[in-house]
Amino acid sequence: MLVFYEERLAFLAVPKTGSTAYHTALRDRADLVVTDPPDLKHAPVRRYDRFFQNIFRKMYDTEMEIMAVVREPVDWLGSWYRFRGRQERLDHPHSTHDLSFDDFVQAYMRTPRPEFADVGSQSQFFRTRNNGRGATHVFKYENQDKILDFLQNRLNMDIRLQRENVSPTRDLTLGAETLTKFRNTHSAEFDCHASAL
């Protein structure tokens, strides 16, 4: 999470959407940088509103606009699958090393989800509290030019991104039946992505 007080902007970090690269590029420019623990770095809109936004409201009588990035749902799960399949995760309960991507997505659709597939939800990330505000600026991950243009204009600076936290390449073949089921049972994920800029 990055907060730019003068610009009244909070950049929330949806997991697996390139947030680490933006953190590296912008941390020296931000007024508030949260990188650990992960539950705070990746604080969803509800948590941000309840704790961080409340500080700005009560102490400074102002609110930050919220921006975030959302990834196409299958691509997002593919990123989690590749990330959890890294060699150093082999003996970890989150490891996807011995699974196919199709098996991973099938597991994601189970209730309850097995630990290795329990990666949250992008649409739930954007849920608001009853009296809270939602994200003001939500960008699609694949529209990096729009994200950069927005941030460079808002922060009045040039931004140079470097690739970070890149997961290994893996086969992301998904069967037609699995894809159809995922689209039907998790339509909110696709709606969330479709409504982004």
PDB file of C-alpha atoms in Angstrom:
ATOM      1  CA  MET A   1       0.000   0.000   0.000  1.00  0.00           C
ATOM      2  CA  LEU A   2       1.208   3.453  -0.900  1.00  0.00           C
ATOM      3  CA  VAL A   3      -0.373   6.713   0.240  1.00  0.00           C
ATOM      4  CA  PHE A   4       0.387  10.087  -1.341  1.00  0.00           C
ATOM      5  CA  TYR A   5      -1.030  12.634   1.074  1.00  0.00           C
ATOM      6  CA  GLU A   6      -0.714  15.845  -0.952  1.00  0.00           C
ATOM      7  CA  GLU A   7      -2.271  14.163  -3.985  1.00  0.00           C
ATOM      8  CA  ARG A   8      -4.999  12.569  -1.825  1.00  0.00           C
ATOM      9  CA  LEU A   9      -4.314   9.136  -3.331  1.00  0.00           C
ATOM     10  CA  ALA A  10      -4.005   5.659  -1.818  1.00  0.00           C
ATOM     11  CA  PHE A  11      -2.665   2.918  -4.103  1.00  0.00           C
ATOM     12  CA  LEU A  12      -3.954  -0.382  -2.707  1.00  0.00           C
ATOM     13  CA  ALA A  13      -2.039  -3.528  -3.597  1.00  0.00           C
ATOM     14  CA  VAL A  14      -4.240  -6.311  -4.937  1.00  0.00           C
ATOM     15  CA  PRO A  15      -2.030  -9.432  -4.738  1.00  0.00           C
ATOM     16  CA  LYS A  16      -0.554 -10.691  -8.026  1.00  0.00           C
ATOM     17  CA  THR A  17      -1.194  -7.474  -9.961  1.00  0.00           C
ATOM     18  CA  GLY A  18       2.327  -6.059 -10.204  1.00  0.00           C
ATOM     19  CA  SER A  19       2.144  -4.097  -6.967  1.00  0.00           C
ATOM     20  CA  THR A  20       5.740  -4.916  -5.976  1.00  0.00           C
ATOM     21  CA  ALA A  21       7.126  -3.178  -9.077  1.00  0.00           C
ATOM     22  CA  TYR A  22       5.059  -0.079  -8.320  1.00  0.00           C
ATOM     23  CA  HIS A  23       6.109  -0.136  -4.664  1.00  0.00           C
ATOM     24  CA  THR A  24       9.768  -0.210  -5.666  1.00  0.00           C
ATOM     25  CA  ALA A  25       9.339   2.627  -8.160  1.00  0.00           C
ATOM     26  CA  LEU A  26       7.238   4.859  -5.900  1.00  0.00           C
ATOM     27  CA  ARG A  27       8.170   4.116  -2.293  1.00  0.00           C
ATOM     28  CA  ASP A  28      10.558   7.083  -2.056  1.00  0.00           C
ATOM     29  CA  ARG A  29       7.827   9.411  -3.339  1.00  0.00           C
ATOM     30  CA  ALA A  30       5.033   8.094  -1.099  1.00  0.00           C
ATOM     31  CA  ASP A  31       4.183   9.563   2.297  1.00  0.00           C
ATOM     32  CA  LEU A  32       3.082   6.224   3.725  1.00  0.00           C
ATOM     33  CA  VAL A  33       4.502   2.880   2.582  1.00  0.00           C
ATOM     34  CA  VAL A  34       3.202  -0.423   3.929  1.00  0.00           C
ATOM     35  CA  THR A  35       5.171  -3.471   2.765  1.00  0.00           C
ATOM     36  CA  ASP A  36       4.766  -5.821   5.725  1.00  0.00           C
ATOM     37  CA  PRO A  37       3.008  -7.750   7.071  1.00  0.00           C
ATOM     38  CA  PRO A  38       1.246  -8.990   3.908  1.00  0.00           C
ATOM     39  CA  ASP A  39      -2.208  -8.527   5.476  1.00  0.00           C
ATOM     40  CA  LEU A  40      -1.501  -4.793   5.670  1.00  0.00           C
ATOM     41  CA  LYS A  41       0.477  -4.468   2.434  1.00  0.00           C
ATOM     42  CA  HIS A  42      -2.470  -6.083   0.650  1.00  0.00           C
ATOM     43  CA  ALA A  43      -5.185  -4.491   2.786  1.00  0.00           C
ATOM     44  CA  PRO A  44      -8.488  -4.674   0.888  1.00  0.00           C
ATOM     45  CA  VAL A  45     -10.781  -1.674   0.540  1.00  0.00           C
ATOM     46  CA  ARG A  46     -12.778  -2.527   3.689  1.00  0.00           C
ATOM     47  CA  ARG A  47      -9.671  -2.810   5.878  1.00  0.00           C
ATOM     48  CA  TYR A  48      -8.107   0.301   4.380  1.00  0.00           C
ATOM     49  CA  ASP A  49     -11.314   2.263   4.958  1.00  0.00           C
ATOM     50  CA  ARG A  50     -11.756   1.052   8.521  1.00  0.00           C
ATOM     51  CA  PHE A  51      -8.225   1.788   9.683  1.00  0.00           C
ATOM     52  CA  PHE A  52      -6.210   4.016   7.359  1.00  0.00           C
ATOM     53  CA  GLN A  53      -8.946   6.145   5.791  1.00  0.00           C
ATOM     54  CA  ASN A  54     -10.385   6.692   9.263  1.00  0.00           C
ATOM     55  CA  ILE A  55      -7.110   8.311  10.350  1.00  0.00           C
ATOM     56  CA  PHE A  56      -7.283  10.814   7.496  1.00  0.00           C
ATOM     57  CA  ARG A  57     -10.943  11.539   8.207  1.00  0.00           C
ATOM     58  CA  LYS A  58     -10.519  12.056  11.945  1.00  0.00           C
ATOM     59  CA  MET A  59      -7.157  13.813  12.011  1.00  0.00           C
ATOM     60  CA  TYR A  60      -7.203  15.809   8.776  1.00  0.00           C
ATOM     61  CA  ASP A  61     -10.888  15.965   7.774  1.00  0.00           C
ATOM     62  CA  THR A  62     -10.050  14.545   4.363  1.00  0.00           C
ATOM     63  CA  GLU A  63     -10.195  11.297   2.426  1.00  0.00           C
ATOM     64  CA  MET A  64      -7.826   9.689  -0.019  1.00  0.00           C
ATOM     65  CA  GLU A  65      -9.108   8.547  -3.384  1.00  0.00           C
ATOM     66  CA  ILE A  66      -8.405   4.848  -3.791  1.00  0.00           C
ATOM     67  CA  MET A  67      -6.746   3.327  -6.826  1.00  0.00           C
ATOM     68  CA  ALA A  68      -5.986  -0.326  -7.500  1.00  0.00           C
ATOM     69  CA  VAL A  69      -5.261  -2.764 -10.303  1.00  0.00           C
ATOM     70  CA  VAL A  70      -7.330  -5.834 -11.157  1.00  0.00           C
ATOM     71  CA  ARG A  71      -6.238  -8.757 -13.316  1.00  0.00           C
ATOM     72  CA  GLU A  72      -8.263 -10.942 -15.688  1.00  0.00           C
ATOM     73  CA  PRO A  73      -9.485 -13.765 -13.377  1.00  0.00           C
ATOM     74  CA  VAL A  74      -7.958 -16.771 -15.182  1.00  0.00           C
ATOM     75  CA  ASP A  75      -4.678 -14.885 -15.615  1.00  0.00           C
ATOM     76  CA  TRP A  76      -4.786 -13.907 -11.923  1.00  0.00           C
ATOM     77  CA  LEU A  77      -5.221 -17.533 -10.832  1.00  0.00           C
ATOM     78  CA  GLY A  78      -2.455 -18.492 -13.270  1.00  0.00           C
ATOM     79  CA  SER A  79      -0.138 -16.059 -11.533  1.00  0.00           C
ATOM     80  CA  TRP A  80      -0.951 -17.573  -8.126  1.00  0.00           C
ATOM     81  CA  TYR A  81      -0.484 -21.089  -9.521  1.00  0.00           C
ATOM     82  CA  ARG A  82       2.941 -20.220 -10.943  1.00  0.00           C
ATOM     83  CA  PHE A  83       3.977 -18.332  -7.795  1.00  0.00           C
ATOM     84  CA  ARG A  84       3.063 -21.239  -5.522  1.00  0.00           C
ATOM     85  CA  GLY A  85       4.786 -23.722  -7.826  1.00  0.00           C
ATOM     86  CA  ARG A  86       8.266 -22.259  -7.285  1.00  0.00           C
ATOM     87  CA  GLN A  87      11.022 -24.682  -6.341  1.00  0.00           C
ATOM     88  CA  GLU A  88      11.505 -23.136  -2.889  1.00  0.00           C
ATOM     89  CA  ARG A  89       7.835 -23.861  -2.052  1.00  0.00           C
ATOM     90  CA  LEU A  90       8.105 -27.629  -2.675  1.00  0.00           C
ATOM     91  CA  ASP A  91       7.510 -28.779   0.917  1.00  0.00           C
ATOM     92  CA  HIS A  92       5.083 -25.994   1.798  1.00  0.00           C
ATOM     93  CA  PRO A  93       1.335 -26.747   2.147  1.00  0.00           C
ATOM     94  CA  HIS A  94       0.691 -23.977  -0.432  1.00  0.00           C
ATOM     95  CA  SER A  95       2.792 -25.685  -3.100  1.00  0.00           C
ATOM     96  CA  THR A  96       1.181 -26.265  -6.497  1.00  0.00           C
ATOM     97  CA  HIS A  97       4.299 -27.930  -7.893  1.00  0.00           C
ATOM     98  CA  ASP A  98       2.682 -31.326  -8.552  1.00  0.00           C
ATOM     99  CA  LEU A  99      -0.674 -29.999  -9.773  1.00  0.00           C
ATOM    100  CA  SER A 100      -1.944 -29.067 -13.202  1.00  0.00           C
ATOM    101  CA  PHE A 101      -3.450 -25.620 -13.614  1.00  0.00           C
ATOM    102  CA  ASP A 102      -6.825 -27.232 -14.274  1.00  0.00           C
ATOM    103  CA  ASP A 103      -6.577 -29.076 -10.933  1.00  0.00           C
ATOM    104  CA  PHE A 104      -5.660 -25.806  -9.212  1.00  0.00           C
ATOM    105  CA  VAL A 105      -8.688 -23.955 -10.636  1.00  0.00           C
ATOM    106  CA  GLN A 106     -10.972 -26.897  -9.753  1.00  0.00           C
ATOM    107  CA  ALA A 107      -9.636 -26.729  -6.186  1.00  0.00           C
ATOM    108  CA  TYR A 108     -10.201 -22.951  -6.110  1.00  0.00           C
ATOM    109  CA  MET A 109     -13.883 -23.575  -6.852  1.00  0.00           C
ATOM    110  CA  ARG A 110     -14.336 -25.984  -3.906  1.00  0.00           C
ATOM    111  CA  THR A 111     -15.897 -25.009  -0.593  1.00  0.00           C
ATOM    112  CA  PRO A 112     -13.926 -24.923   1.552  1.00  0.00           C
ATOM    113  CA  ARG A 113     -10.859 -24.380  -0.597  1.00  0.00           C
ATOM    114  CA  PRO A 114      -7.782 -26.484   0.080  1.00  0.00           C
ATOM    115  CA  GLU A 115      -4.965 -24.427   1.594  1.00  0.00           C
ATOM    116  CA  PHE A 116      -2.917 -24.355  -1.627  1.00  0.00           C
ATOM    117  CA  ALA A 117      -5.864 -22.827  -3.548  1.00  0.00           C
ATOM    118  CA  ASP A 118      -7.062 -20.425  -0.867  1.00  0.00           C
ATOM    119  CA  VAL A 119      -5.841 -17.231  -2.522  1.00  0.00           C
ATOM    120  CA  GLY A 120      -8.759 -14.923  -1.880  1.00  0.00           C
ATOM    121  CA  SER A 121     -10.827 -13.049  -4.426  1.00  0.00           C
ATOM    122  CA  GLN A 122     -10.308  -9.858  -6.378  1.00  0.00           C
ATOM    123  CA  SER A 123     -13.998  -8.949  -6.242  1.00  0.00           C
ATOM    124  CA  GLN A 124     -13.975  -9.383  -2.445  1.00  0.00           C
ATOM    125  CA  PHE A 125     -10.897  -7.139  -2.265  1.00  0.00           C
ATOM    126  CA  PHE A 126     -13.102  -4.283  -3.504  1.00  0.00           C
ATOM    127  CA  ARG A 127     -16.001  -4.849  -1.076  1.00  0.00           C
ATOM    128  CA  THR A 128     -16.838  -1.746   0.910  1.00  0.00           C
ATOM    129  CA  ARG A 129     -18.069  -1.253   4.440  1.00  0.00           C
ATOM    130  CA  ASN A 130     -21.705  -0.168   4.776  1.00  0.00           C
ATOM    131  CA  ASN A 131     -20.703   3.453   5.295  1.00  0.00           C
ATOM    132  CA  GLY A 132     -17.400   3.304   3.403  1.00  0.00           C
ATOM    133  CA  ARG A 133     -16.211   4.476   0.015  1.00  0.00           C
ATOM    134  CA  GLY A 134     -15.096   2.183  -2.728  1.00  0.00           C
ATOM    135  CA  ALA A 135     -12.144   2.398  -5.074  1.00  0.00           C
ATOM    136  CA  THR A 136     -12.216   5.508  -7.229  1.00  0.00           C
ATOM    137  CA  HIS A 137      -9.773   4.385  -9.920  1.00  0.00           C
ATOM    138  CA  VAL A 138      -9.576   0.693 -10.857  1.00  0.00           C
ATOM    139  CA  PHE A 139      -7.332  -0.250 -13.764  1.00  0.00           C
ATOM    140  CA  LYS A 140      -6.967  -3.488 -15.688  1.00  0.00           C
ATOM    141  CA  TYR A 141      -3.555  -5.090 -15.211  1.00  0.00           C
ATOM    142  CA  GLU A 142      -3.116  -5.416 -18.966  1.00  0.00           C
ATOM    143  CA  ASN A 143      -3.552  -1.630 -19.405  1.00  0.00           C
ATOM    144  CA  GLN A 144      -0.156  -0.677 -17.964  1.00  0.00           C
ATOM    145  CA  ASP A 145       0.026   2.440 -20.149  1.00  0.00           C
ATOM    146  CA  LYS A 146      -3.185   3.774 -18.578  1.00  0.00           C
ATOM    147  CA  ILE A 147      -1.893   3.022 -15.073  1.00  0.00           C
ATOM    148  CA  LEU A 148       1.407   4.767 -15.756  1.00  0.00           C
ATOM    149  CA  ASP A 149      -0.259   7.769 -17.409  1.00  0.00           C
ATOM    150  CA  PHE A 150      -2.613   8.171 -14.461  1.00  0.00           C
ATOM    151  CA  LEU A 151       0.157   7.935 -11.859  1.00  0.00           C
ATOM    152  CA  GLN A 152       2.629  10.116 -13.745  1.00  0.00           C
ATOM    153  CA  ASN A 153       0.002  12.843 -14.185  1.00  0.00           C
ATOM    154  CA  ARG A 154      -1.316  12.596 -10.637  1.00  0.00           C
ATOM    155  CA  LEU A 155       2.137  12.500  -9.030  1.00  0.00           C
ATOM    156  CA  ASN A 156       3.790  14.810 -11.574  1.00  0.00           C
ATOM    157  CA  MET A 157       6.768  12.526 -12.129  1.00  0.00           C
ATOM    158  CA  ASP A 158       8.280  10.037 -14.553  1.00  0.00           C
ATOM    159  CA  ILE A 159       7.997   6.429 -13.424  1.00  0.00           C
ATOM    160  CA  ARG A 160      10.416   3.682 -14.414  1.00  0.00           C
ATOM    161  CA  LEU A 161       9.175   0.182 -13.638  1.00  0.00           C
ATOM    162  CA  GLN A 162      11.320  -2.915 -13.317  1.00  0.00           C
ATOM    163  CA  ARG A 163       9.965  -6.443 -13.422  1.00  0.00           C
ATOM    164  CA  GLU A 164       9.894  -7.910  -9.933  1.00  0.00           C
ATOM    165  CA  ASN A 165       8.585 -10.982  -8.184  1.00  0.00           C
ATOM    166  CA  VAL A 166       8.331 -12.837 -11.516  1.00  0.00           C
ATOM    167  CA  SER A 167       7.123 -16.433 -11.199  1.00  0.00           C
ATOM    168  CA  PRO A 168       8.414 -19.307 -13.325  1.00  0.00           C
ATOM    169  CA  THR A 169       6.718 -20.203 -16.598  1.00  0.00           C
ATOM    170  CA  ARG A 170       4.274 -23.106 -16.364  1.00  0.00           C
ATOM    171  CA  ASP A 171       1.625 -24.687 -18.537  1.00  0.00           C
ATOM    172  CA  LEU A 172      -1.648 -22.826 -17.956  1.00  0.00           C
ATOM    173  CA  THR A 173      -3.904 -25.090 -19.986  1.00  0.00           C
ATOM    174  CA  LEU A 174      -7.460 -24.979 -18.705  1.00  0.00           C
ATOM    175  CA  GLY A 175     -10.118 -27.384 -19.916  1.00  0.00           C
ATOM    176  CA  ALA A 176     -13.250 -25.925 -21.523  1.00  0.00           C
ATOM    177  CA  GLU A 177     -15.467 -27.503 -18.860  1.00  0.00           C
ATOM    178  CA  THR A 178     -13.394 -26.034 -16.029  1.00  0.00           C
ATOM    179  CA  LEU A 179     -13.343 -22.604 -17.656  1.00  0.00           C
ATOM    180  CA  THR A 180     -17.128 -22.620 -18.178  1.00  0.00           C
ATOM    181  CA  LYS A 181     -17.721 -23.681 -14.584  1.00  0.00           C
ATOM    182  CA  PHE A 182     -15.320 -21.023 -13.284  1.00  0.00           C
ATOM    183  CA  ARG A 183     -17.022 -18.309 -15.359  1.00  0.00           C
ATOM    184  CA  ASN A 184     -20.455 -19.409 -14.100  1.00  0.00           C
ATOM    185  CA  THR A 185     -19.605 -19.840 -10.418  1.00  0.00           C
ATOM    186  CA  HIS A 186     -17.305 -16.806 -10.125  1.00  0.00           C
ATOM    187  CA  SER A 187     -18.982 -14.299 -12.424  1.00  0.00           C
ATOM    188  CA  ALA A 188     -18.308 -11.512  -9.889  1.00  0.00           C
ATOM    189  CA  GLU A 189     -14.587 -11.892 -10.637  1.00  0.00           C
ATOM    190  CA  PHE A 190     -15.183 -11.342 -14.358  1.00  0.00           C
ATOM    191  CA  ASP A 191     -17.575  -8.445 -13.689  1.00  0.00           C
ATOM    192  CA  CYS A 192     -14.960  -6.793 -11.465  1.00  0.00           C
ATOM    193  CA  HIS A 193     -12.366  -6.998 -14.227  1.00  0.00           C
ATOM    194  CA  ALA A 194     -14.789  -5.909 -16.955  1.00  0.00           C
ATOM    195  CA  SER A 195     -15.736  -2.739 -15.057  1.00  0.00           C
ATOM    196  CA  ALA A 196     -12.115  -1.596 -14.690  1.00  0.00           C
ATOM    197  CA  LEU A 197     -10.450   0.943 -16.990  1.00  0.00           C
TER     198      LEU A 197
END
